[in-house]
Amino acid sequence: MSRANIGRLSNSQAPGEGTESPLHTDLLEFCVSPVLSSTGGRVNYYCNEQGKCKGVELLSRWLLVLLVLHAPRHGTTHPQCLDYKPPFQPREPLVFCKEYAKFGCCDLEKDDKISQNFYKIMDYFDYSGYMTCAKYIRTILCQECSPYSAHLYDAEDANTPMRELPGLCGDYCSEFWHQCRYTISLLTDNNATVGIEEDRNKFCNFLELKDREYCYPNVLSDDKLNANLGDVRADPEGCLQLCLQEVANGLRNPVAMVHADDGTHRFFVAEQLGYVWTYLPNGSRIDRPFLNLTKAVLTSPWAGDERGFLCMALHPRFTLVQKAYVYYSVSVKKEERIRISEFTLSADDMNQLDHSSERTILEVVEPASNHNGGQLLFGHDGYLYIFIGDGGRAGDPFGKFGNSQNKSTLLGKVLRLDVDNNDDVEPYSIPSDNPFLGEKGSLPEIYAYGVRNMWRCSIDRGDLITGQGRGRLLCGDVGQNKFEEVDLIVKGGNYGWRAKEGFSCYDNRLCHNSSLDDILPIFAYPHKLGKSVTGGYIYRGCQMPNLNGLYIFGDFMSGRLMSLKENQSTGKWEYKEICMGKDQTCRFPKLINSYYKYIISFAEDEAGELYFLATGAPSASARAGVIYKIMDPSRRAPPGKCNFKPTLVKIKGKLIHFHPKEEFVIDKKPTTTAAPTITARTTATTTLRTPPTTLRSMTTRPTYTPPTATLKATANPATIRATVEPLTTRATVKPVTTPSNPTSMQQRTTGTVTPALTISWRQVMTARPGQATTPSRQRPSLSYTRPTVTPKPRPLLTTGARRPSPPTARPLTRPQPHATVRPFPLGVTTNRPQTTPRPTYWTAATKHTTQRPNFTLSKAQDKFLKGQSDKTEHSTGNRVNKKNRGSKPGKQRRRKHRAGSVRLISAEQLSDRGRVEIYIRGEWGTVCDDLFNSKAATVVCQQLGFPVALRVAKRAELGGGSGSILLDDVECEGTERTLLDCKRAKLGKHNCAHDEDVGVVCGYHHDEDK
C-alpha cells in the first residue's frame, strides 16, 4: 500500500512480522464507513473490542429532530465577550468588578470605565438609596465583564440587536423591582423604560432572560457551566475541541510554510510542483513566486507521488545572511536523487530569490521513488538539519541490516551541517561536536540514525516565561504496517528502524540484538488510528495561552488531529485527540470547524501561532490545498498583549487578495432539515476512534470539485465523509444543526408601557456595531395606542406596609471612585407584602428636563405623550431619589455610538441616501470615494437596515462634509460588518478632499428608482 502523499510509504508488504506492543492492546478499533441506507439516511458503523462492526442508522428525519429537541441544554452557549471574542485573564487585577479578575471580558481600563459610570449613576442617590441600590447597580454594570456577557446581552447572534442591560433571572428581577425599580432609567439610554416601572410583569419582561441556566445570577452558581471555565473545551470522550481560521486556499499540495524571522511577518508557502509563494500578514499573496523550480523538480500529477519539492528553510539570520535552502527531487541521467541546494536573495527584490544563484550543497541517490524524507530546518545552534528517508521499498531491504542501521550511508539518517561562511570554500563543513566525527566507517554528517521516513520535524521555542523545552527537536516518523511514532531527536541517537517499529519488534533478529541500544519514541499509535503520521509543533504562541506546551500533530491518511502534553512530574507524554468544535463552540468571527482530510504539514508563523496545511486531493496538480490556523475558542490573551507591527515590505508586482471560501460558523443558519443525504457513491473506509454510543454532530463546508478523489475531515474526526470516485465531487452532506434557543420566540413576551406603548425588550436594544439588519429580521416598531383611562396616581404609603427605614440624609461627601463597595448578599428580601409601597428614601424631586423617547411619533401622539408626561410629573414627581442635575440641568444624555457606526447625511434629510459618515474614536467623519464601490456601499446599507445598495455617489454628489476625513481607499467584499473590517488605508490617512466625499443610495429592491 503506497503512502498517499509526498515522501512516505506507510504500508509495505511485510505481513505477519512484528508484534503489537502491550502498551496499545487496550486501544479499541473503531471505523466509520458512510453508506447509503434504504431510507435515504446515513449509516454509521463502529467496531467493538472483538472487531465486530455494527451499523447504527441515523434514524429518519423526525427522530433526528427529536434527538435535537431533547439534547442536554448544557453547552448550548459558550463563554464570549461583547467584542465577539473569547474571554481572557486580565494582565492587571481588576479594582471594581473583582469577581472577574481571574477570567472574564474586562481589562483594567474597562473596569475603570464601569467604575466611573457606577459613581455617576449613584450621584443621583441619597445615603439610604445608595445603601439599598448600589449592589444592584454594581452587579448589573459588571456583567459586561462576565465570561458569559455575550449571552447575557444577547450578543452571540451578530444579526440581532444587543440588549442594553444584561438578562436577569426572574427571582432576581422581582427583587430588583421591589427594591430599586425606579433606577432603570438611569441604566439605559432609552426613556421608554420609565413607563414600565410600575408594572412588575412589564418590568421583568424587559429585563428577564428566560434561559434560567444563563441568566444572572444563576450563571455564576451553575457548577456545570463554571467547571473548567477557561480551559480548552473537551467532549465527553475527552477530545479537545478547537476551531480553525482559513488563511490561504487554491494551493497545489502545499508541502511547507516557513517565515523569515525578520520582523515582516511574511510567510512563504511551497507547493510540491516547485513554486514558493510569498504571503503578507494580511493574507495577500504576491503574484511573483519567491522561487520557481518547476522545470527542475521531479514529480507527477499522480495522486500519492512522494517526489517533488519537499521543503525550504531560511537562514536563521536571514536579514543579514540572505540565503535559503531547498530540498527537492531531481532526475540526473535517469537516476533519481535528492538535492539540497542553496539560493541567495535577489538584490532587486526582497520577495524573490536569485534563480541563477543556485549552489548544490548535497545530493543523495534514491534507490526507490518513495521514502524521500523531506525536512530541512535550522536548530538553535545555527546548524542545518537534514532528514533523509531509508531509500524506499518495504522493510528497508538494503544490505544486512538495512540503510537506517548502516552509518556508512546517508539514507535513513538525520544529518547536521555547518553552512555558514561557505562562500569561497566547500558548500558545508562538519560541526566539531557531531557524534560520529572520527568514527571508523561512519559518515561525519550523521547526527542520528535508525529512522525510517521522518516527515515533518520542528524545534521547540521553549516556554515564553521559563524557557523550558527550548531547542528540543521533535519528529514524526512514518511507520511500516503497524505503528506510527513521534520521536524526540538527540545527538547520536539510534531510533531503532528496521529492528523496531514504534514500541514493537519488526525484525526479530535485530530487535533482540543486545547492541541495538535504541531510543524509544515518546508516543506511538497503531494503524487503527492512522497510517501516516505528520509531525507538528509545540505551541509557544501568544494568542492562545491554553495551548502552551501542547504538541499538535496529525495523520495524513486518517485526517486525525492529535496532541501530546509532557507531564512535568513523570516525564511521560499524555495523549489527547483533537476534534473540531461544534457550531456553538466555534461561533466567533472568521472561525470554521471543518477541514480537508489530507494533512500534509504543520507550520508556525513568526509570532509562534500554529497552522496546518491540508488538501482535498493529494495530487500535485489539484488546486485543493488550504492553510488553516488553529484557534482555541475557550480563552484568548489579554487585549493588546499580542499586538505587533510588521516591518514594511517593499513589493514589486501585484497583490492577490485573499478571499476565504469556507462558510464561517457564525454565518450558518440554524435549520431542522432532514437527515443527511449523500450525493456521491462512497467506497473508501477510514479507521477512526468513535464512541459506539454517541452520535456526534456533523458540520459541512462548501463542496470542492477536484480532478481526483477527495476526502475531508468534518467537525469531528469521528464523522469524516468521503468520496473516492475519480473526476467526481466529494460527498455533500446537508447539515442538521440545532437552533441555539428553539423556544426563544415564545419566550420574548411583549409588555405594555404607559401610556399604552406596546414594547418588548427586543425593541429597546442598542444596535450591534457593524451588523447588517435586514427587513426580515427587524422587530416591529413601537406602536402607540391612545389610552382610554387616565393614569392613576401612585399608591400612598400605608401604615402597615413593610418598608426599609434607613436615614434619608445624604452623606456630606460622595463616595470616591474605586471605593470598595460593601458586598451584598444576592437573596436578602423575604416576606414582602403583595403591594410594595414606595420606600421613604424615594422622595419627590424636581425634574429639570423631559427627555424625549428614542423613536419618532406623529405630532398628535407626541402632543398627547407630552401631556401625559406633564400630568405624571406634577402628580408624582421624580420616582428615583436623585440629586438635582446641578449646573447643566438641560443637558440630555447622549446616545452612545460604537466604532464603525455609519449614517447618511443629506440636505433633504432622507434616510435612504446621503453622504456616508462613520463614527471612529469619538467623532464623525467622511469617507473618500477612492476605490469605494458597490460592495462597500452594500456594507453601509446593510448596516443601516437596507438589504441592497442601489448606487454609489462620488465626487461629493450628495454633499461634501466639513469635518475630518477618516477613511480612504476602502475595498470591501460586501460581507463585512462595518467599513472598518474592509481593506483600507490607516485611520485618518488620506490623499483626498471633501469634494471627493462618497455617498450612497440604499433601498429594498434592486429595481427601485435610484
Short mmCIF file of C-alpha atoms in Angstrom, two decimals, residues 251-259 267-279 285-294 297 309-314 324-328 343 351-353 355:
data_model
loop_
_atom_site.label_atom_id
_atom_site.label_comp_id
_atom_site.label_asym_id
_atom_site.label_seq_id
_atom_site.Cartn_x
_atom_site.Cartn_y
_atom_site.Cartn_z
CA LEU A 251 -2.76 25.71 -3.45
CA ARG A 252 -1.39 22.61 -5.20
CA ASN A 253 -0.25 20.23 -2.46
CA PRO A 254 1.24 22.83 -0.09
CA VAL A 255 4.13 20.94 1.48
CA ALA A 256 5.78 23.58 3.66
CA MET A 257 5.27 27.01 5.19
CA VAL A 258 8.15 28.98 6.74
CA HIS A 259 8.83 32.52 7.93
CA PHE A 267 5.36 33.60 5.34
CA PHE A 268 6.48 31.53 2.38
CA VAL A 269 4.43 28.57 1.13
CA ALA A 270 5.95 25.85 -1.05
CA GLU A 271 3.96 23.71 -3.48
CA GLN A 272 5.01 20.20 -4.47
CA LEU A 273 5.37 21.31 -8.10
CA GLY A 274 8.25 23.63 -7.20
CA TYR A 275 6.64 27.02 -6.62
CA VAL A 276 7.22 29.03 -3.46
CA TRP A 277 4.84 31.97 -2.84
CA THR A 278 5.14 34.99 -0.55
CA TYR A 279 2.20 35.88 1.68
CA ARG A 285 -0.15 36.92 -1.95
CA ILE A 286 2.45 38.47 -4.21
CA ASP A 287 1.83 37.39 -7.79
CA ARG A 288 5.52 36.73 -8.49
CA PRO A 289 6.84 33.49 -6.96
CA PHE A 290 9.59 33.69 -4.37
CA LEU A 291 11.11 30.68 -6.14
CA ASN A 292 10.20 28.71 -9.25
CA LEU A 293 11.89 25.31 -9.67
CA THR A 294 9.13 23.64 -11.65
CA VAL A 297 11.66 19.32 -9.81
CA PHE A 309 9.70 19.99 -3.96
CA LEU A 310 9.53 18.90 -0.34
CA CYS A 311 10.87 21.65 1.95
CA MET A 312 12.59 25.01 2.34
CA ALA A 313 14.47 26.60 5.23
CA LEU A 314 15.62 30.22 5.51
CA ALA A 324 17.54 29.97 1.50
CA TYR A 325 17.95 26.18 1.40
CA VAL A 326 15.66 23.84 -0.50
CA TYR A 327 15.08 20.06 -0.60
CA TYR A 328 13.69 18.57 -3.83
CA PHE A 343 19.93 30.19 -3.08
CA ASN A 351 10.41 38.85 -2.18
CA GLN A 352 12.30 36.80 -4.75
CA LEU A 353 15.36 34.55 -4.76
CA HIS A 355 17.40 31.80 -9.53
#
